[in-house]
Structures are given as structure tokens and as C-alpha cells.
mmCIF file of C-alpha atoms in Angstrom:
data_model
loop_
_atom_site.group_PDB
_atom_site.id
_atom_site.type_symbol
_atom_site.label_atom_id
_atom_site.label_comp_id
_atom_site.label_asym_id
_atom_site.label_seq_id
_atom_site.Cartn_x
_atom_site.Cartn_y
_atom_site.Cartn_z
ATOM 1 C CA MET G 2 -0.158 0.362 0.337
ATOM 2 C CA SER G 3 1.231 3.520 -1.217
ATOM 3 C CA GLN G 4 -0.619 7.043 0.242
ATOM 4 C CA PRO G 5 -0.138 9.376 -3.284
ATOM 5 C CA VAL G 6 -0.256 12.957 -2.120
ATOM 6 C CA THR G 7 -2.134 15.482 -3.841
ATOM 7 C CA PRO G 8 -0.821 19.340 -4.750
ATOM 8 C CA LEU G 9 -2.612 21.662 -3.308
ATOM 9 C CA THR G 10 -4.099 24.073 -5.628
ATOM 10 C CA GLN G 11 -3.778 27.359 -4.314
ATOM 11 C CA PRO G 12 -1.076 28.794 -1.416
ATOM 12 C CA LEU G 13 -1.851 27.808 2.334
ATOM 13 C CA ASP G 14 -4.081 29.338 4.984
ATOM 14 C CA ALA G 15 -3.555 27.471 7.756
ATOM 15 C CA THR G 16 -3.675 26.939 11.649
ATOM 16 C CA VAL G 17 -2.350 23.366 12.253
ATOM 17 C CA ARG G 18 -1.349 21.643 16.743
ATOM 18 C CA PRO G 19 1.006 19.277 15.899
ATOM 19 C CA PRO G 20 0.053 16.189 18.560
ATOM 20 C CA GLY G 21 2.420 16.336 21.385
ATOM 21 C CA SER G 22 6.033 15.949 22.378
ATOM 22 C CA LYS G 23 6.930 12.788 21.409
ATOM 23 C CA SER G 24 10.737 13.957 23.687
ATOM 24 C CA ILE G 25 8.713 15.825 26.151
ATOM 25 C CA THR G 26 6.117 12.674 27.119
ATOM 26 C CA ASN G 27 8.686 10.760 26.826
ATOM 27 C CA ARG G 28 10.322 12.270 29.671
ATOM 28 C CA ALA G 29 7.675 12.933 32.046
ATOM 29 C CA LEU G 30 6.505 9.330 31.548
ATOM 30 C CA LEU G 31 10.048 8.391 33.143
ATOM 31 C CA CYS G 32 10.301 11.570 35.604
ATOM 32 C CA ALA G 33 6.039 10.642 37.118
ATOM 33 C CA ALA G 34 7.536 7.020 36.881
ATOM 34 C CA LEU G 35 10.406 8.121 39.820
ATOM 35 C CA ALA G 36 7.967 9.477 41.600
ATOM 36 C CA PRO G 37 7.024 7.927 44.791
ATOM 37 C CA GLY G 38 2.483 8.915 44.097
ATOM 38 C CA PRO G 39 0.379 9.812 41.184
ATOM 39 C CA SER G 40 1.280 12.253 38.502
ATOM 40 C CA THR G 41 -1.806 13.490 35.589
ATOM 41 C CA LEU G 42 0.233 14.345 32.285
ATOM 42 C CA THR G 43 -2.248 16.699 29.944
ATOM 43 C CA GLY G 44 -1.323 17.072 26.183
ATOM 44 C CA ALA G 45 1.330 13.573 26.386
ATOM 45 C CA LEU G 46 1.623 12.201 22.728
ATOM 46 C CA PHE G 47 -0.282 8.807 21.459
ATOM 47 C CA ALA G 48 1.992 6.564 18.717
ATOM 48 C CA ASP G 49 4.331 4.046 19.094
ATOM 49 C CA ASP G 50 7.138 5.077 20.778
ATOM 50 C CA THR G 51 5.426 7.394 23.892
ATOM 51 C CA ARG G 52 3.021 3.791 24.069
ATOM 52 C CA ALA G 53 6.341 1.649 24.495
ATOM 53 C CA MET G 54 7.087 3.425 26.647
ATOM 54 C CA MET G 55 3.956 3.905 28.302
ATOM 55 C CA GLY G 56 4.408 -0.545 28.372
ATOM 56 C CA ALA G 57 7.936 -0.315 29.617
ATOM 57 C CA LEU G 58 7.171 0.919 33.127
ATOM 58 C CA SER G 59 3.954 -0.886 33.468
ATOM 59 C CA ALA G 60 6.471 -3.993 32.768
ATOM 60 C CA LEU G 61 8.947 -2.475 35.746
ATOM 61 C CA GLY G 62 5.632 -2.466 38.458
ATOM 62 C CA ALA G 63 4.387 1.330 37.744
ATOM 63 C CA GLU G 64 0.956 2.155 37.343
ATOM 64 C CA VAL G 65 -0.248 3.211 33.644
ATOM 65 C CA ALA G 66 -3.558 4.552 33.036
ATOM 66 C CA VAL G 67 -5.143 6.789 30.480
ATOM 67 C CA SER G 68 -8.714 8.419 30.453
ATOM 68 C CA ASP G 69 -9.828 11.424 28.439
ATOM 69 C CA GLY G 70 -6.937 12.068 26.731
ATOM 70 C CA VAL G 71 -5.017 12.259 29.937
ATOM 71 C CA VAL G 72 -2.211 10.261 31.554
ATOM 72 C CA GLN G 73 -2.157 9.103 35.383
ATOM 73 C CA VAL G 74 1.210 8.287 36.586
ATOM 74 C CA THR G 75 1.327 6.605 39.276
ATOM 75 C CA GLY G 76 4.775 5.262 40.422
ATOM 76 C CA GLY G 77 8.177 4.979 43.182
ATOM 77 C CA ALA G 78 10.343 1.785 43.859
ATOM 78 C CA LEU G 79 10.013 0.631 40.354
ATOM 79 C CA SER G 80 11.418 -3.741 40.137
ATOM 80 C CA ALA G 81 13.011 -5.640 37.620
ATOM 81 C CA GLY G 82 11.149 -7.188 33.915
ATOM 82 C CA THR G 83 11.516 -7.896 30.943
ATOM 83 C CA VAL G 84 10.884 -4.682 28.527
ATOM 84 C CA ASP G 85 9.735 -4.523 24.886
ATOM 85 C CA ALA G 86 10.573 -0.912 23.685
ATOM 86 C CA ARG G 87 9.914 -1.957 20.176
ATOM 87 C CA GLN G 88 11.043 1.009 17.951
ATOM 88 C CA SER G 89 12.124 3.253 20.219
ATOM 89 C CA GLY G 90 14.793 4.572 20.923
ATOM 90 C CA THR G 91 13.964 7.859 23.371
ATOM 91 C CA THR G 92 12.313 4.298 26.058
ATOM 92 C CA SER G 93 15.431 1.661 24.925
ATOM 93 C CA ARG G 94 18.179 4.677 26.244
ATOM 94 C CA PHE G 95 15.511 6.276 28.682
ATOM 95 C CA ILE G 96 14.924 2.740 30.897
ATOM 96 C CA LEU G 97 18.158 1.220 31.016
ATOM 97 C CA PRO G 98 19.471 3.393 33.466
ATOM 98 C CA ALA G 99 16.602 3.404 35.121
ATOM 99 C CA ALA G 100 17.003 -0.439 35.283
ATOM 100 C CA ALA G 101 20.143 0.100 37.193
ATOM 101 C CA LEU G 102 18.610 1.709 39.500
ATOM 102 C CA ILE G 103 16.312 -1.829 40.734
ATOM 103 C CA ALA G 104 17.635 -4.590 42.446
ATOM 104 C CA GLY G 105 17.075 -7.120 40.342
ATOM 105 C CA ARG G 106 18.020 -8.285 36.515
ATOM 106 C CA THR G 107 16.341 -6.072 33.902
ATOM 107 C CA VAL G 108 16.137 -7.195 30.273
ATOM 108 C CA VAL G 109 15.344 -4.434 27.342
ATOM 109 C CA ASP G 110 15.018 -5.545 23.725
ATOM 110 C CA GLY G 111 13.527 -3.434 20.672
ATOM 111 C CA THR G 112 13.133 -4.132 17.186
ATOM 112 C CA PRO G 113 15.588 -5.654 14.756
ATOM 113 C CA GLN G 114 15.734 -2.200 13.588
ATOM 114 C CA LEU G 115 16.579 -1.058 17.257
ATOM 115 C CA ARG G 116 18.384 -4.313 17.945
ATOM 116 C CA ALA G 117 20.772 -2.338 15.035
ATOM 117 C CA ARG G 118 21.524 1.101 17.435
ATOM 118 C CA PRO G 119 24.405 2.006 18.968
ATOM 119 C CA PHE G 120 23.511 1.027 23.080
ATOM 120 C CA GLY G 121 27.919 0.718 24.105
ATOM 121 C CA PRO G 122 28.073 4.953 25.457
ATOM 122 C CA VAL G 123 25.494 3.902 27.986
ATOM 123 C CA LEU G 124 25.680 0.534 28.776
ATOM 124 C CA ASP G 125 29.356 1.403 29.717
ATOM 125 C CA ALA G 126 28.630 4.451 31.830
ATOM 126 C CA LEU G 127 25.966 1.889 33.571
ATOM 127 C CA ARG G 128 29.400 -0.641 34.861
ATOM 128 C CA GLN G 129 30.768 2.549 34.962
ATOM 129 C CA ALA G 130 27.950 3.633 38.126
ATOM 130 C CA GLY G 131 28.024 -0.071 39.560
ATOM 131 C CA ALA G 132 25.645 -1.882 37.696
ATOM 132 C CA VAL G 133 26.450 -5.495 36.166
ATOM 133 C CA VAL G 134 25.859 -5.432 32.359
ATOM 134 C CA GLU G 135 25.201 -8.671 30.320
ATOM 135 C CA SER G 136 25.357 -7.179 26.547
ATOM 136 C CA SER G 137 27.885 -6.595 23.368
ATOM 137 C CA GLY G 138 26.597 -3.049 23.086
ATOM 138 C CA PHE G 139 23.076 -4.446 21.277
ATOM 139 C CA LEU G 140 20.036 -4.604 22.663
ATOM 140 C CA PRO G 141 19.546 -6.533 23.655
ATOM 141 C CA ALA G 142 20.564 -5.804 27.477
ATOM 142 C CA ALA G 143 20.076 -6.718 31.128
ATOM 143 C CA VAL G 144 20.864 -4.816 33.756
ATOM 144 C CA THR G 145 21.056 -5.842 37.251
ATOM 145 C CA GLY G 146 21.277 -3.237 40.107
ATOM 146 C CA PRO G 147 21.440 -1.512 42.307
ATOM 147 C CA ALA G 148 22.992 0.912 40.677
ATOM 148 C CA ALA G 149 26.020 3.533 43.325
ATOM 149 C CA GLY G 150 26.450 6.081 40.961
ATOM 150 C CA GLY G 151 29.028 8.957 41.358
ATOM 151 C CA GLU G 152 31.535 9.558 38.066
ATOM 152 C CA VAL G 153 30.999 8.159 34.547
ATOM 153 C CA THR G 154 31.891 9.425 31.485
ATOM 154 C CA VAL G 155 30.202 8.805 28.383
ATOM 155 C CA SER G 156 30.178 10.025 24.636
ATOM 156 C CA GLY G 157 28.464 13.134 23.326
ATOM 157 C CA HIS G 158 29.115 12.145 19.120
ATOM 158 C CA ILE G 159 26.455 9.730 19.033
ATOM 159 C CA SER G 160 23.740 10.729 20.865
ATOM 160 C CA SER G 161 22.132 13.084 23.265
ATOM 161 C CA GLN G 162 19.766 10.427 25.096
ATOM 162 C CA PHE G 163 22.673 8.457 26.507
ATOM 163 C CA LEU G 164 23.274 11.884 29.069
ATOM 164 C CA SER G 165 18.970 12.647 29.259
ATOM 165 C CA GLY G 166 18.855 9.139 30.094
ATOM 166 C CA LEU G 167 21.374 9.092 32.920
ATOM 167 C CA LEU G 168 20.695 12.236 34.144
ATOM 168 C CA MET G 169 16.939 11.268 34.866
ATOM 169 C CA ALA G 170 18.157 7.984 36.695
ATOM 170 C CA GLY G 171 20.848 10.069 38.121
ATOM 171 C CA PRO G 172 19.573 11.130 41.831
ATOM 172 C CA LEU G 173 18.069 8.108 42.643
ATOM 173 C CA MET G 174 21.441 6.216 43.192
ATOM 174 C CA ARG G 175 23.074 6.253 46.035
ATOM 175 C CA ASP G 176 25.719 8.771 45.173
ATOM 176 C CA GLY G 177 24.220 10.924 42.247
ATOM 177 C CA LEU G 178 25.271 10.832 39.212
ATOM 178 C CA ARG G 179 28.021 13.528 38.723
ATOM 179 C CA VAL G 180 28.556 12.937 33.885
ATOM 180 C CA THR G 181 31.744 13.468 32.120
ATOM 181 C CA LEU G 182 31.581 13.852 27.807
ATOM 182 C CA THR G 183 34.321 12.560 26.556
ATOM 183 C CA SER G 184 33.047 13.506 23.083
ATOM 184 C CA PRO G 185 31.010 17.034 21.871
ATOM 185 C CA LEU G 186 27.506 17.184 22.188
ATOM 186 C CA VAL G 187 24.694 16.681 19.734
ATOM 187 C CA SER G 188 21.247 18.009 20.100
ATOM 188 C CA VAL G 189 22.652 19.894 22.935
ATOM 189 C CA PRO G 190 18.704 21.833 23.639
ATOM 190 C CA TYR G 191 17.005 17.807 23.729
ATOM 191 C CA VAL G 192 19.603 17.509 26.744
ATOM 192 C CA GLU G 193 18.395 21.386 28.222
ATOM 193 C CA MET G 194 14.654 19.840 27.176
ATOM 194 C CA THR G 195 15.600 16.980 29.911
ATOM 195 C CA LYS G 196 16.719 19.525 32.253
ATOM 196 C CA ALA G 197 13.684 21.609 32.142
ATOM 197 C CA VAL G 198 12.208 17.976 32.271
ATOM 198 C CA MET G 199 13.387 16.848 36.045
ATOM 199 C CA ALA G 200 13.136 20.329 37.204
ATOM 200 C CA ALA G 201 8.799 20.352 37.236
ATOM 201 C CA PHE G 202 9.201 17.064 39.240
ATOM 202 C CA GLY G 203 11.555 18.644 41.499
ATOM 203 C CA VAL G 204 14.866 17.175 40.600
ATOM 204 C CA THR G 205 18.270 19.901 39.700
ATOM 205 C CA VAL G 206 20.592 19.007 37.427
ATOM 206 C CA SER G 207 23.421 21.510 37.840
ATOM 207 C CA ASP G 208 25.648 20.879 34.744
ATOM 208 C CA LEU G 209 26.241 17.618 34.695
ATOM 209 C CA SER G 210 25.786 16.209 38.151
ATOM 210 C CA VAL G 211 22.212 15.383 40.320
ATOM 211 C CA GLU G 212 22.636 15.083 43.708
ATOM 212 C CA PRO G 213 20.404 11.664 45.432
ATOM 213 C CA GLY G 214 17.109 12.955 45.937
ATOM 214 C CA SER G 215 13.919 11.696 45.231
ATOM 215 C CA TYR G 216 10.974 12.960 42.832
ATOM 216 C CA VAL G 217 8.103 15.015 43.335
ATOM 217 C CA PRO G 218 4.705 14.202 41.474
ATOM 218 C CA ALA G 219 3.234 16.381 39.454
ATOM 219 C CA THR G 220 0.855 17.540 37.149
ATOM 220 C CA TYR G 221 2.590 18.967 34.016
ATOM 221 C CA ALA G 222 1.193 19.995 30.476
ATOM 222 C CA ILE G 223 3.266 18.743 27.550
ATOM 223 C CA GLU G 224 3.699 21.295 24.518
ATOM 224 C CA PRO G 225 2.470 20.314 20.749
ATOM 225 C CA ASP G 226 5.738 18.194 18.569
ATOM 226 C CA ALA G 227 8.656 20.785 17.384
ATOM 227 C CA SER G 228 10.234 18.050 15.046
ATOM 228 C CA ALA G 229 6.733 17.450 13.385
ATOM 229 C CA ALA G 230 5.504 21.395 13.307
ATOM 230 C CA SER G 231 8.615 21.416 11.092
ATOM 231 C CA TYR G 232 6.107 19.739 8.258
ATOM 232 C CA PHE G 233 3.612 22.528 7.895
ATOM 233 C CA LEU G 234 5.794 24.966 8.326
ATOM 234 C CA GLY G 235 8.149 23.507 5.402
ATOM 235 C CA ALA G 236 4.396 23.235 3.605
ATOM 236 C CA ALA G 237 4.128 27.280 3.906
ATOM 237 C CA ALA G 238 7.724 27.255 2.456
ATOM 238 C CA VAL G 239 6.802 24.157 0.152
ATOM 239 C CA ALA G 240 3.816 25.373 -1.584
ATOM 240 C CA GLY G 241 3.569 29.179 -0.332
ATOM 241 C CA GLY G 242 0.949 30.918 2.073
ATOM 242 C CA ARG G 243 0.690 30.607 5.580
ATOM 243 C CA VAL G 244 1.348 27.884 8.105
ATOM 244 C CA THR G 245 0.476 29.326 12.049
ATOM 245 C CA ILE G 246 1.214 26.406 14.773
ATOM 246 C CA ASP G 247 -0.632 27.421 17.375
ATOM 247 C CA GLY G 248 1.080 25.920 20.727
ATOM 248 C CA LEU G 249 4.264 26.565 20.143
ATOM 249 C CA GLY G 250 5.841 29.908 21.164
ATOM 250 C CA THR G 251 8.827 31.280 22.065
ATOM 251 C CA GLY G 252 9.236 29.942 25.302
ATOM 252 C CA SER G 253 9.026 26.437 24.439
ATOM 253 C CA LEU G 254 11.416 23.486 25.195
ATOM 254 C CA GLN G 255 12.072 22.111 22.654
ATOM 255 C CA GLY G 256 14.862 22.976 20.275
ATOM 256 C CA ASP G 257 13.484 21.814 16.656
ATOM 257 C CA VAL G 258 11.256 25.355 16.897
ATOM 258 C CA ALA G 259 14.255 26.986 15.151
ATOM 259 C CA PHE G 260 13.307 25.236 12.131
ATOM 260 C CA ALA G 261 11.688 28.000 10.985
ATOM 261 C CA ASP G 262 14.451 30.502 11.739
ATOM 262 C CA VAL G 263 16.218 28.484 8.776
ATOM 263 C CA LEU G 264 13.102 28.620 6.965
ATOM 264 C CA ALA G 265 13.733 32.532 7.302
ATOM 265 C CA ARG G 266 17.141 32.259 5.829
ATOM 266 C CA MET G 267 15.790 30.784 3.087
ATOM 267 C CA GLY G 268 13.340 33.880 2.321
ATOM 268 C CA ALA G 269 10.394 33.048 4.589
ATOM 269 C CA SER G 270 8.844 35.523 6.812
ATOM 270 C CA VAL G 271 8.367 33.616 10.333
ATOM 271 C CA ILE G 272 6.524 35.563 13.380
ATOM 272 C CA HIS G 273 7.206 34.296 16.786
ATOM 273 C CA ALA G 274 4.769 34.787 19.173
ATOM 274 C CA ALA G 275 3.989 33.220 23.051
ATOM 275 C CA GLY G 276 1.881 30.547 21.715
ATOM 276 C CA SER G 277 2.220 30.249 18.160
ATOM 277 C CA ILE G 278 4.648 30.523 15.574
ATOM 278 C CA THR G 279 3.870 31.671 12.115
ATOM 279 C CA VAL G 280 5.555 30.818 8.649
ATOM 280 C CA GLU G 281 4.828 32.886 5.498
ATOM 281 C CA SER G 282 6.114 31.971 2.017
ATOM 282 C CA SER G 283 5.787 32.853 -1.541
ATOM 283 C CA GLY G 284 7.455 29.938 -2.448
ATOM 284 C CA SER G 285 10.138 32.069 -3.758
ATOM 285 C CA LEU G 286 13.491 30.812 -1.755
ATOM 286 C CA ARG G 287 17.589 30.694 -1.579
ATOM 287 C CA GLY G 288 19.377 27.746 -1.355
ATOM 288 C CA ILE G 289 21.456 28.449 1.924
ATOM 289 C CA ASP G 290 24.742 26.753 4.396
ATOM 290 C CA VAL G 291 23.447 25.744 7.753
ATOM 291 C CA ASP G 292 24.564 22.964 10.580
ATOM 292 C CA MET G 293 21.695 21.178 11.718
ATOM 293 C CA ALA G 294 23.636 19.726 14.611
ATOM 294 C CA ASP G 295 20.905 20.818 17.335
ATOM 295 C CA ILE G 296 18.182 20.273 15.251
ATOM 296 C CA SER G 297 18.737 17.739 13.021
ATOM 297 C CA ASP G 298 15.377 15.749 13.474
ATOM 298 C CA THR G 299 14.386 18.059 10.843
ATOM 299 C CA ALA G 300 16.780 17.965 8.370
ATOM 300 C CA GLN G 301 15.046 15.524 6.499
ATOM 301 C CA THR G 302 12.248 18.185 6.585
ATOM 302 C CA LEU G 303 14.745 20.508 4.667
ATOM 303 C CA ALA G 304 16.321 18.599 2.113
ATOM 304 C CA ALA G 305 12.642 18.129 1.137
ATOM 305 C CA VAL G 306 12.333 21.971 0.775
ATOM 306 C CA ALA G 307 16.027 22.774 -0.132
ATOM 307 C CA VAL G 308 14.743 21.005 -3.838
ATOM 308 C CA PHE G 309 12.484 24.064 -4.906
ATOM 309 C CA ALA G 310 15.458 26.596 -3.608
ATOM 310 C CA ASP G 311 17.184 28.729 -6.475
ATOM 311 C CA SER G 312 20.680 27.678 -5.581
ATOM 312 C CA PRO G 313 22.236 24.675 -3.273
ATOM 313 C CA THR G 314 21.761 24.070 -0.219
ATOM 314 C CA ARG G 315 24.364 22.489 2.354
ATOM 315 C CA VAL G 316 23.276 21.043 5.923
ATOM 316 C CA ARG G 317 25.930 20.639 7.685
ATOM 317 C CA GLY G 318 27.349 18.907 11.524
ATOM 318 C CA ILE G 319 24.173 15.700 11.342
ATOM 319 C CA GLY G 320 26.833 12.773 10.670
ATOM 320 C CA PHE G 321 25.507 11.155 13.352
ATOM 321 C CA ILE G 322 22.115 10.925 12.106
ATOM 322 C CA ARG G 323 22.984 7.382 10.020
ATOM 323 C CA GLY G 324 22.119 6.429 13.598
ATOM 324 C CA LYS G 325 18.978 6.874 13.974
ATOM 325 C CA GLU G 326 16.006 4.917 12.526
ATOM 326 C CA THR G 327 17.713 4.295 9.275
ATOM 327 C CA ASP G 328 20.860 6.550 7.665
ATOM 328 C CA ARG G 329 18.844 9.424 6.940
ATOM 329 C CA VAL G 330 21.730 11.427 5.627
ATOM 330 C CA GLY G 331 21.789 8.229 2.788
ATOM 331 C CA ALA G 332 18.283 7.791 2.429
ATOM 332 C CA VAL G 333 17.689 11.706 1.926
ATOM 333 C CA VAL G 334 20.461 11.091 -0.827
ATOM 334 C CA THR G 335 18.915 7.982 -2.550
ATOM 335 C CA GLU G 336 15.300 9.354 -2.306
ATOM 336 C CA LEU G 337 15.704 12.289 -3.559
ATOM 337 C CA ARG G 338 18.720 11.418 -6.535
ATOM 338 C CA ARG G 339 15.310 8.330 -7.638
ATOM 339 C CA ALA G 340 13.317 11.561 -8.314
ATOM 340 C CA GLY G 341 15.716 13.255 -10.548
ATOM 341 C CA ILE G 342 17.143 15.621 -7.773
ATOM 342 C CA ASP G 343 20.563 15.788 -7.802
ATOM 343 C CA ALA G 344 22.183 15.115 -4.274
ATOM 344 C CA THR G 345 24.889 14.080 -2.775
ATOM 345 C CA GLU G 346 26.362 12.742 0.078
ATOM 346 C CA ASP G 347 28.815 15.036 2.679
ATOM 347 C CA ASP G 348 30.905 13.543 5.073
ATOM 348 C CA ASP G 349 28.559 15.450 7.913
ATOM 349 C CA GLY G 350 25.925 16.082 5.861
ATOM 350 C CA PHE G 351 24.290 16.138 2.344
ATOM 351 C CA THR G 352 24.217 19.293 -0.332
ATOM 352 C CA ILE G 353 20.318 19.258 -2.402
ATOM 353 C CA ARG G 354 20.815 21.223 -5.676
ATOM 354 C CA PRO G 355 17.116 22.070 -6.857
ATOM 355 C CA GLY G 356 15.101 21.361 -9.618
ATOM 356 C CA THR G 357 11.460 19.336 -10.211
ATOM 357 C CA PRO G 358 11.271 16.280 -9.587
ATOM 358 C CA ARG G 359 9.642 13.566 -10.843
ATOM 359 C CA PRO G 360 6.912 11.264 -9.894
ATOM 360 C CA THR G 361 7.959 8.928 -8.128
ATOM 361 C CA ARG G 362 6.992 5.616 -5.260
ATOM 362 C CA PHE G 363 9.119 7.135 -2.291
ATOM 363 C CA ALA G 364 11.124 4.303 0.301
ATOM 364 C CA MET G 365 10.944 4.906 3.914
ATOM 365 C CA TYR G 366 13.428 2.742 5.122
ATOM 366 C CA GLU G 367 10.484 1.856 8.703
ATOM 367 C CA ASP G 368 11.846 5.762 8.776
ATOM 368 C CA HIS G 369 8.574 7.872 9.703
ATOM 369 C CA ARG G 370 10.846 11.148 9.520
ATOM 370 C CA MET G 371 11.867 10.436 5.643
ATOM 371 C CA ALA G 372 7.989 9.347 4.873
ATOM 372 C CA MET G 373 6.745 12.896 6.598
ATOM 373 C CA SER G 374 9.483 14.784 4.984
ATOM 374 C CA MET G 375 9.235 13.809 1.254
ATOM 375 C CA ALA G 376 5.478 13.554 0.888
ATOM 376 C CA LEU G 377 6.292 17.673 1.326
ATOM 377 C CA LEU G 378 7.382 17.735 -2.252
ATOM 378 C CA GLY G 379 3.690 15.991 -3.687
ATOM 379 C CA LEU G 380 2.285 19.108 -2.638
ATOM 380 C CA ARG G 381 3.338 20.970 -5.228
ATOM 381 C CA VAL G 382 4.929 18.198 -7.749
ATOM 382 C CA PRO G 383 2.022 15.842 -9.184
ATOM 383 C CA GLY G 384 3.118 11.891 -9.496
ATOM 384 C CA ILE G 385 4.438 11.365 -5.572
ATOM 385 C CA GLU G 386 3.251 8.583 -3.059
ATOM 386 C CA ILE G 387 4.777 7.382 -0.286
ATOM 387 C CA ALA G 388 5.447 3.641 0.346
ATOM 388 C CA ASP G 389 4.577 1.965 3.541
ATOM 389 C CA PRO G 390 2.865 5.382 5.154
ATOM 390 C CA GLY G 391 2.012 3.467 8.190
ATOM 391 C CA CYS G 392 5.280 4.266 9.181
ATOM 392 C CA VAL G 393 4.724 7.004 10.599
ATOM 393 C CA ALA G 394 2.494 5.776 13.741
ATOM 394 C CA LYS G 395 5.576 5.584 15.391
ATOM 395 C CA THR G 396 5.043 9.208 16.254
ATOM 396 C CA TYR G 397 2.545 10.721 14.662
ATOM 397 C CA PRO G 398 -0.280 8.434 13.117
ATOM 398 C CA GLU G 399 -3.057 11.242 11.910
ATOM 399 C CA TYR G 400 0.444 13.141 9.761
ATOM 400 C CA PHE G 401 -1.286 12.572 6.086
ATOM 401 C CA ALA G 402 -4.999 12.826 7.349
ATOM 402 C CA ASP G 403 -3.746 16.217 8.992
ATOM 403 C CA LEU G 404 -1.890 16.846 6.320
ATOM 404 C CA ALA G 405 -4.796 16.372 4.005
ATOM 405 C CA ALA G 406 -6.133 19.084 6.228
ATOM 406 C CA LEU G 407 -4.304 21.329 4.821
ATOM 407 C CA GLY G 408 -5.961 21.918 1.898
ATOM 408 C CA GLY G 409 -8.987 22.878 3.050
#
């Protein structure tokens, strides 16, 4: 089955509120499960990745209940168990440090795709903290605690999720946790997000250190997903017109709101307000040279937009996304080339030279972000289809319905 995309016949004039942030939802779920007592989460994302986290926490003894879109988590001391993280990198990389808090052996596993992703840095850090770890550096991994904590090192250039997971578990370790990075940190805004969510549940991170302590239950509102918003902001740039994202404003925790500023460099008009972001474009765009290391989840969105610019676009600083759900650098270049676009891989990113895509049924590589970004090409040119559209259920099950609604 494939999903055809219908080109728009007039400039956009739309307001969109994407579903809740996946990244914030999974952080809030874990902090709530580590807090003794009931917490309430509103605005949460309900998709494969967040249901994987809910299932993982339930498997470890937390109570997770959903009613009318509100998530109630009753947390406290977790117990050892077996966790299926499905395809969710955030779930697996956050649960492994949490498992190190438990006096028992916990096994974490996932799909074959997740098993191919690297886990060595976080597992090595857990060994340094005193946990017993059985793994070759990939899933499945068994972790036996409790870990005492103290001083640990972890690399920062592969994924910021390793650091975020360690920090969230740190306050419940006997000696707290002090983390030293052995390489430059990528996706820095995601670690700042982690600190903000932890603070909402009563834990303060000082630099990369957390003192022994405890979380407190909280009522927490989750903002819309900024990575998901990038597709609709990109739609305004590609098709022309105006799109406003409701619920994401100047106080957002998510670094990916900066994608709007990348579009501004390409010639779009951007308005940041307290509760919204608006992008307006004539559809006339210029190519840019941009480092997207801090907003790498929007790099594929920019690749689709760059096809319609008037000069090449060079994206830098994203070599690490080769280790995501798929090799996102190689996949973008391969698929755009199949559509007749001149695209090349670089060591740390890609270069897109503008052109007119020919009718293409794009392969998705089981990557939700490939599907959502490549679909933008179909808003401007006919004959674009997305193979395996169901892969968007990982983070945005209603994406294609919401994309179609842009046209009226």
C-alpha cells in the first residue's frame, strides 16, 4: 500500500496544532514513574514510541492509566522485569539507566531495527556506576542494579539520549551522578529539555551533575511536537502561503522550533509569538549553508524544502543521524536521486541542488521522518507517493490526514 499526495492548488492559509511532543512525553512519563505517588500528564502524544514507554514502565511496576487523553502515572520503586522497547530509541535509552536503579535483573529488547542501533556508551556508563551489564553494545541488554552512581563518562557525539537517560536516573542513585562527556555533545537542546522536565518533577541538574534525592509527583502539560511542526512550516515554504503552529511559542522547551529560523534564512517570513509560530512564504526560496547539529530531526524536512530553492543547500553537522532509524543522510540522497534531483552525501551531511522532482514512489526505510518529509514534495508536484505510510504511527499516526487538511 502507498499513500499518494495531492498537490495544492492555491497558497496555504492554515492553523495547525500538532500532537504532543514525543520527546517531552517520554521524559515526563519516566520522571512521573520515578516519583512516589500519582502524577497527571496532559497533552501527551499517543503513538508507537510513547506507548512503548508506557508499556515499559508498566512492565517495571509503575501504574499507567489513560482516560480522555489524560495520562495518570502512579510511580515509586520500580521492580525488575522484561521490557519490549519496540522501535523506540528514547524508550530504550531512557529505560536502561532506570533499570540500573532496580535490585534485580532487567532485560531490555526491541525490534530488529532497534537492535541495530548503538547502545555501548550508555551501557559502559552504567558499568562505571556499578551496575552489572550483559550486552555486546546492542540490544538485547540485561542490567542488574542497584547502581551506586558517582563519576561516569559518556560520549556525546552519537546521541544526546545517552546523557539524558543517565541524568534522569541519577538522583535515585546512592551517590548521585556526575557525568563527564568524552566527545562534543550533539542535539544540545534535548538535554536542556531533559533538565526542564526533571525540574518540573522536583530535581535540579547542575551542569551535568545530580545530587542524591527524589522526584515529586506533578501535574504536567506537554506542548505540541516541534519536530512534527516542521513539516507544516515546511509546507508553507514549499507551497507558498501561511501556516501558523498553535501551542508552540517563544517559551518552548524544544530546540526544533529553530527550524522556522532556518526557513527565514531561505527567504520566508517568520513570526514568533508567545503561543504560536507563523511562517509565510511566496514559494520563492534561496539555498543556504546551515549547521543542523542541534535540530537534526528537521534535516530531512529541510532536504524536501531545498529541492525548490533557487540555489544549492548544504546541510552540515548531522553525520550522527546515520545511526538513527535508518541512515538518514544516505536515505535522503538515494530517494531524491531516484526522483531526478541532484543530491550528494557529505561526511557530515548532504547537499541538495534544486530541480523538479519526477513522479516517484518513495521508499521509507521504516523511518517515520522519511515519510513525513518526502510527502512535502507532493504538495507542489504531481505523482508523488509514499510507500509504507503506516510508519508514521511511530510518532504521528494522523499525519497524512492533517497534511491533506491543509488544502481546505
